[in-house]
Short mmCIF file of C-alpha atoms in Angstrom, two decimals:
data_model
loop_
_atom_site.label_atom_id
_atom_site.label_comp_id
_atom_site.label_asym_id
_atom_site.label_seq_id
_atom_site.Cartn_x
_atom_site.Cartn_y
_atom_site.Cartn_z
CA UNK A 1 17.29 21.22 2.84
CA UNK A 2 14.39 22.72 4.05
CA UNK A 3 12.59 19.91 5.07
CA UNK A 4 11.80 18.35 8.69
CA UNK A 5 13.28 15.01 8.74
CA UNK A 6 12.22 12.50 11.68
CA UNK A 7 14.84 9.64 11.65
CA UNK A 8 14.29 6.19 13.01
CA UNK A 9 17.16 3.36 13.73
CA UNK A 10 17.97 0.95 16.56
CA UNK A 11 20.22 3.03 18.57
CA UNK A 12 22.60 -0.06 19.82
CA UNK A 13 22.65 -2.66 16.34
CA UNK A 14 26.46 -3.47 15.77
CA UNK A 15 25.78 -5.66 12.41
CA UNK A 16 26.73 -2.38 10.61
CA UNK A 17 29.99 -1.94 8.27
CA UNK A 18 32.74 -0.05 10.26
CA UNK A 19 32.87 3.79 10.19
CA UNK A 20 36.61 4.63 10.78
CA UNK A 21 36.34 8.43 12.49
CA UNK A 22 33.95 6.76 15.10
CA UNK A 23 36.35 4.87 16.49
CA UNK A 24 37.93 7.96 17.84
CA UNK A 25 36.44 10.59 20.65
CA UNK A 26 37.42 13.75 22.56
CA UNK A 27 38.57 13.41 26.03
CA UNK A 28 39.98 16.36 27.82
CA UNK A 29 40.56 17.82 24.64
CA UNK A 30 42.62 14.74 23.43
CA UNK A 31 41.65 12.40 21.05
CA UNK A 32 41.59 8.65 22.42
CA UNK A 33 40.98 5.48 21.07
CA UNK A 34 37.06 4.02 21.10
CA UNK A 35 37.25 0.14 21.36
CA UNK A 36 33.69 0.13 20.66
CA UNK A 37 32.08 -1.19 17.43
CA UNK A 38 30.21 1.23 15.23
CA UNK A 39 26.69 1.37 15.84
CA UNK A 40 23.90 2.64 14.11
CA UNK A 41 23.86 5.39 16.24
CA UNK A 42 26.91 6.12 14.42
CA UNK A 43 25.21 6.30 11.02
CA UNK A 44 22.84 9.35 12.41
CA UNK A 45 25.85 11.57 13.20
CA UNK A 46 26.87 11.10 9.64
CA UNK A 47 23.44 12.04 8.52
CA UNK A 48 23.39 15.19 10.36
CA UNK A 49 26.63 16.18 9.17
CA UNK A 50 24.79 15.69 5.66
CA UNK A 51 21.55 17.31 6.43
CA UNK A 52 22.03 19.70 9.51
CA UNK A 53 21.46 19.01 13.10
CA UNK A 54 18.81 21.92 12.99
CA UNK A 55 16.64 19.95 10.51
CA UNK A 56 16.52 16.66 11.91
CA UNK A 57 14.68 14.90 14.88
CA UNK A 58 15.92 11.93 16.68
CA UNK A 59 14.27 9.04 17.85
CA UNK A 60 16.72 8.35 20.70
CA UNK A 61 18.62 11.04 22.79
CA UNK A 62 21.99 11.33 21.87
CA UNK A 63 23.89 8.73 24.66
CA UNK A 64 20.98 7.27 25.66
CA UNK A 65 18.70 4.22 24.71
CA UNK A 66 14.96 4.65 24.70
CA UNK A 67 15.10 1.58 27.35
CA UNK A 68 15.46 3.89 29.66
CA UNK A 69 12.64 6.35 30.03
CA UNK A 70 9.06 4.68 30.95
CA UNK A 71 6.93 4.55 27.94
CA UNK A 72 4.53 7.33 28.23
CA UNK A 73 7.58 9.81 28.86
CA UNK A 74 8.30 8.11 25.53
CA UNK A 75 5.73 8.27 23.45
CA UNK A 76 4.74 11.50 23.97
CA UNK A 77 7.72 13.05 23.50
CA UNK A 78 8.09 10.96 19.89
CA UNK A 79 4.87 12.04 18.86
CA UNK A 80 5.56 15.71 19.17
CA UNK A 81 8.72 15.13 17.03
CA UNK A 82 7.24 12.73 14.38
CA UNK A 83 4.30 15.53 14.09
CA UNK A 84 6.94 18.60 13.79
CA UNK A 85 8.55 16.38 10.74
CA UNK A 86 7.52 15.76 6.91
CA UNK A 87 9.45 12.78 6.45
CA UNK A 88 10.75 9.92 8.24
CA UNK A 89 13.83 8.72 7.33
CA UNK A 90 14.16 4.64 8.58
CA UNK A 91 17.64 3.04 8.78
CA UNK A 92 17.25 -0.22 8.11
CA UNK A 93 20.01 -2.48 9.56
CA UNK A 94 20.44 -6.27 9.57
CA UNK A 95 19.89 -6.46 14.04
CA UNK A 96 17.59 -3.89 13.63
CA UNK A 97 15.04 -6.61 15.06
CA UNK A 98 15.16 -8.21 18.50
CA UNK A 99 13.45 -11.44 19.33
CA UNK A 100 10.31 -9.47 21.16
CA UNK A 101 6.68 -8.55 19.64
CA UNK A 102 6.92 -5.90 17.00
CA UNK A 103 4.21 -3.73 19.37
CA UNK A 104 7.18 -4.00 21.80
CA UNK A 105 9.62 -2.31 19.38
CA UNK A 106 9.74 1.27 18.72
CA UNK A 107 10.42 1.08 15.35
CA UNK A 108 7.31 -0.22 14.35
CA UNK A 109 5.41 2.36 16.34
CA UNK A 110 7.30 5.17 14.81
CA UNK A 111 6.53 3.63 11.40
CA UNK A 112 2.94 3.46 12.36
CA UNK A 113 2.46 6.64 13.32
CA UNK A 114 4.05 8.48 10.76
CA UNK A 115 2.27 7.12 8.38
CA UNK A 116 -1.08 8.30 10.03
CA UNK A 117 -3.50 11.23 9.84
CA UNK A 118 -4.16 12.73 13.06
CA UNK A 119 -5.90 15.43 14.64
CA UNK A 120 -4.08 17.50 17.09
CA UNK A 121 -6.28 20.01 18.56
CA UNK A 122 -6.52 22.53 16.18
CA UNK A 123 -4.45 21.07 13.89
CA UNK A 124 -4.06 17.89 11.79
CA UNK A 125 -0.85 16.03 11.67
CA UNK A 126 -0.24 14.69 8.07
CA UNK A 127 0.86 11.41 6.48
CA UNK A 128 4.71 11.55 6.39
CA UNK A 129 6.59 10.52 3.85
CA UNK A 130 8.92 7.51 4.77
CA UNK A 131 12.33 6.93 3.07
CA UNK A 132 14.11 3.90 4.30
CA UNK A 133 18.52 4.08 4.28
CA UNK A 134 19.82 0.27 4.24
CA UNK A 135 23.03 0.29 5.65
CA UNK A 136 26.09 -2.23 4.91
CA UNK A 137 26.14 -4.93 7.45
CA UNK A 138 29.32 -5.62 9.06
CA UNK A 139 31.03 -7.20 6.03
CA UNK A 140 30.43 -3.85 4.35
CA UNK A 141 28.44 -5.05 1.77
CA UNK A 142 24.46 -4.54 1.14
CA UNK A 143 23.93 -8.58 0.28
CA UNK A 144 21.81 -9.31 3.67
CA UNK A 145 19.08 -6.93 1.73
CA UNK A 146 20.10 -6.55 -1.82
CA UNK A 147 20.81 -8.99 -4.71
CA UNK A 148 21.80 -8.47 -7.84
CA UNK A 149 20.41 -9.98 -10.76
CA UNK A 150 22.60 -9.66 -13.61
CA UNK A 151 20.92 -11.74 -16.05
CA UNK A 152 17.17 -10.31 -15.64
CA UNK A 153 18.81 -6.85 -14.86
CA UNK A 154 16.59 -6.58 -11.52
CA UNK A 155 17.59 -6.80 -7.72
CA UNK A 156 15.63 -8.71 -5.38
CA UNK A 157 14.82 -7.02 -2.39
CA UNK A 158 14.64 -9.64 0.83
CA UNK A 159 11.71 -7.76 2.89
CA UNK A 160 11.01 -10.92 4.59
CA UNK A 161 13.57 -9.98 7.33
CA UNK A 162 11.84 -6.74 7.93
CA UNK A 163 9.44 -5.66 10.52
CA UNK A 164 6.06 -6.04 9.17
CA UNK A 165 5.06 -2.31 8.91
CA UNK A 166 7.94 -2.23 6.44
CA UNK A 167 7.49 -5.13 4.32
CA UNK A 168 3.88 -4.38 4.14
CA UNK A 169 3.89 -1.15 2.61
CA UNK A 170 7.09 -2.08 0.33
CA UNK A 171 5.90 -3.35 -3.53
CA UNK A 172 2.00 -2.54 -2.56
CA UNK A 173 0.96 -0.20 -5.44
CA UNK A 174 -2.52 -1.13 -6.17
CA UNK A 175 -2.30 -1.14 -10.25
CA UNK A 176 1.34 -2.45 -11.09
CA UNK A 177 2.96 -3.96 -14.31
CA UNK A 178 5.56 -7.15 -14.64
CA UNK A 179 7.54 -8.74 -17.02
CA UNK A 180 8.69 -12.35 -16.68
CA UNK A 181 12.52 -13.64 -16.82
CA UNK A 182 13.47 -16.99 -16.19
CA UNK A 183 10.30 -17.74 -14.33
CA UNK A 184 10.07 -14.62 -12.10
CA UNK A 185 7.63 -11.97 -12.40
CA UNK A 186 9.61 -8.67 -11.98
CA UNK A 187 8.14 -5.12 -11.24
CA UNK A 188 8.43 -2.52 -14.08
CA UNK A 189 6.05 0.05 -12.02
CA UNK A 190 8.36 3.37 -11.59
CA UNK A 191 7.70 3.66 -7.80
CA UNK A 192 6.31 -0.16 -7.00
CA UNK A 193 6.51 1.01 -3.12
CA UNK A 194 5.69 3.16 -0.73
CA UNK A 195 8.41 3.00 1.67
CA UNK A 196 10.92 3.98 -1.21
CA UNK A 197 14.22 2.15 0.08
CA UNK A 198 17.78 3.64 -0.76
CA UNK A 199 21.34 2.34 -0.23
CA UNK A 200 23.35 4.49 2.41
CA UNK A 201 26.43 4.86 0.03
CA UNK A 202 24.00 6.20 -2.66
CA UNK A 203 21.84 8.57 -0.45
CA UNK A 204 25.34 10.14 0.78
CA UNK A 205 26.76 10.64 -2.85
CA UNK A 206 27.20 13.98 -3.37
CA UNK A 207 24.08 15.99 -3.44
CA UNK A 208 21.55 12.83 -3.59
CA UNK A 209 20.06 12.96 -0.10
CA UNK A 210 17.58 15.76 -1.49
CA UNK A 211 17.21 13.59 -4.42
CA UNK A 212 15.59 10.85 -2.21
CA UNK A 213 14.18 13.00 0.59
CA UNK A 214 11.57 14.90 -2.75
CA UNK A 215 11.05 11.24 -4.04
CA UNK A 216 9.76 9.90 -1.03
CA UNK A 217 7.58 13.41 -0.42
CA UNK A 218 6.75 13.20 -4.03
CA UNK A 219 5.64 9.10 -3.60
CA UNK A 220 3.61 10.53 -0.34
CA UNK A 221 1.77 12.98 -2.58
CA UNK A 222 0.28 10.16 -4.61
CA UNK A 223 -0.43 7.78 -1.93
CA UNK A 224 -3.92 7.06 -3.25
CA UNK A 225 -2.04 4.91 -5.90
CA UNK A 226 -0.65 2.07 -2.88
CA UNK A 227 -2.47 0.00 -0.16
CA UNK A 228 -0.94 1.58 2.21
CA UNK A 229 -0.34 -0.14 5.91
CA UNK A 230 -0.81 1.79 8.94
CA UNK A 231 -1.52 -0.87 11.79
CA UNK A 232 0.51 -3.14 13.83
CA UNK A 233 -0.67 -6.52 13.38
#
């Protein structure tokens, strides 16, 4: 892994399936029971176990919410991470939405402005590529995103629940190809989207996480091929 990776999530969403070992921490060097739920927060300490600490940068500080630094003291510190990063990995969980405006979520922003080009003084921060993780909701299964589709061997992906910056850049190559089953125009297009989405159990398989992190980067590389979204509406 020698890549940057940026990661995005929603530090405090409990619809996620269970993770057993984080029910447990240290405690004057004894190991006591957690009554919590698992978190996404959670998730992230799995993925640096997978990647390595040293190549990843966090959205949120470990213990502590963004909703609790003023937003300037955020922003600027996200940028600087986001711009020291190739590609941004998104967890996308079912509460990973709240009820406010999408401008007033941090996701969204750190979408946005990953996906821009920006100059920096005497350098130019690049278009990252964006890779988004669904995790299991808290029945441990992928159905609030996925479904399967035995019979016209496709899976419907519900983007409709996403934030916008998501959805819009998901299925939005310009020049794509269908075929029709049962009434339903599929995508045949190898890469249909830009955000390139990837189940959590299948990005942690054995060595896969490179797999998908030189996808994505690879799908970035040809970005002139999708209408690509940078803007919060």
């Amino acid at each position: 892994m020698g890549k940057k990776v940026f990661v995005s999530y929603k530090y405090g969403d409990e619809n996620v399936a269970k993770l057993q070992d984080s029910y447990y921490e240290e405690v004057n060097y004894r190991m006591i029971w957690n009554r919590r739920r698992t978190r996404a927060r959670d998730y992230v300490d799995r993925l640096q176990e997978k990647i390595g600490k040293n190549h990843m940068n966090l959205g949120e500080k470990d213990g502590e919410s963004l909703e609790n630094f003023a937003d300037s003291t955020i922003e600027t510190s996200l940028k600087k991470k986001i711009r020291q990063s190739s590609i941004t990995i998104v967890l996308i969980s079912k509460g990973m939405k709240t009820g406010e405006s999408e401008r007033e979520q941090w996701i969204p922003w750190e979408i946005s402005y990953s996906l821009r080009t920006v100059p920096t003084g005497g350098n130019t921060k690049q278009m990252n590529a964006v890779l988004g993780i669904v995790l299991p909701d808290e029945t441990d299964t992928y159905d609030w995103y996925y479904t399967s589709n035995p019979n016209c061997n496709s899976t419907t992906h519900h983007t409709g629940q996403l934030f916008k910056i998501l959805k819009d850049n998901m299925f939005n190559i310009i020049k794509t190809e269908f075929r029709e089953c049962n009434g339903t125009k599929i995508h045949i297009t190898d890469e249909p989207s830009f955000i390139k989405t990837v189940r959590w159990d299948s990005f942690m398989s054995n060595d896969n996480c490179n797999h998908y992190i030189e996808k994505a980067i690879g799908i970035k590389d040809t970005a002139n091929l999708y209408d690509i979204h940078i803007n919060l509406d």
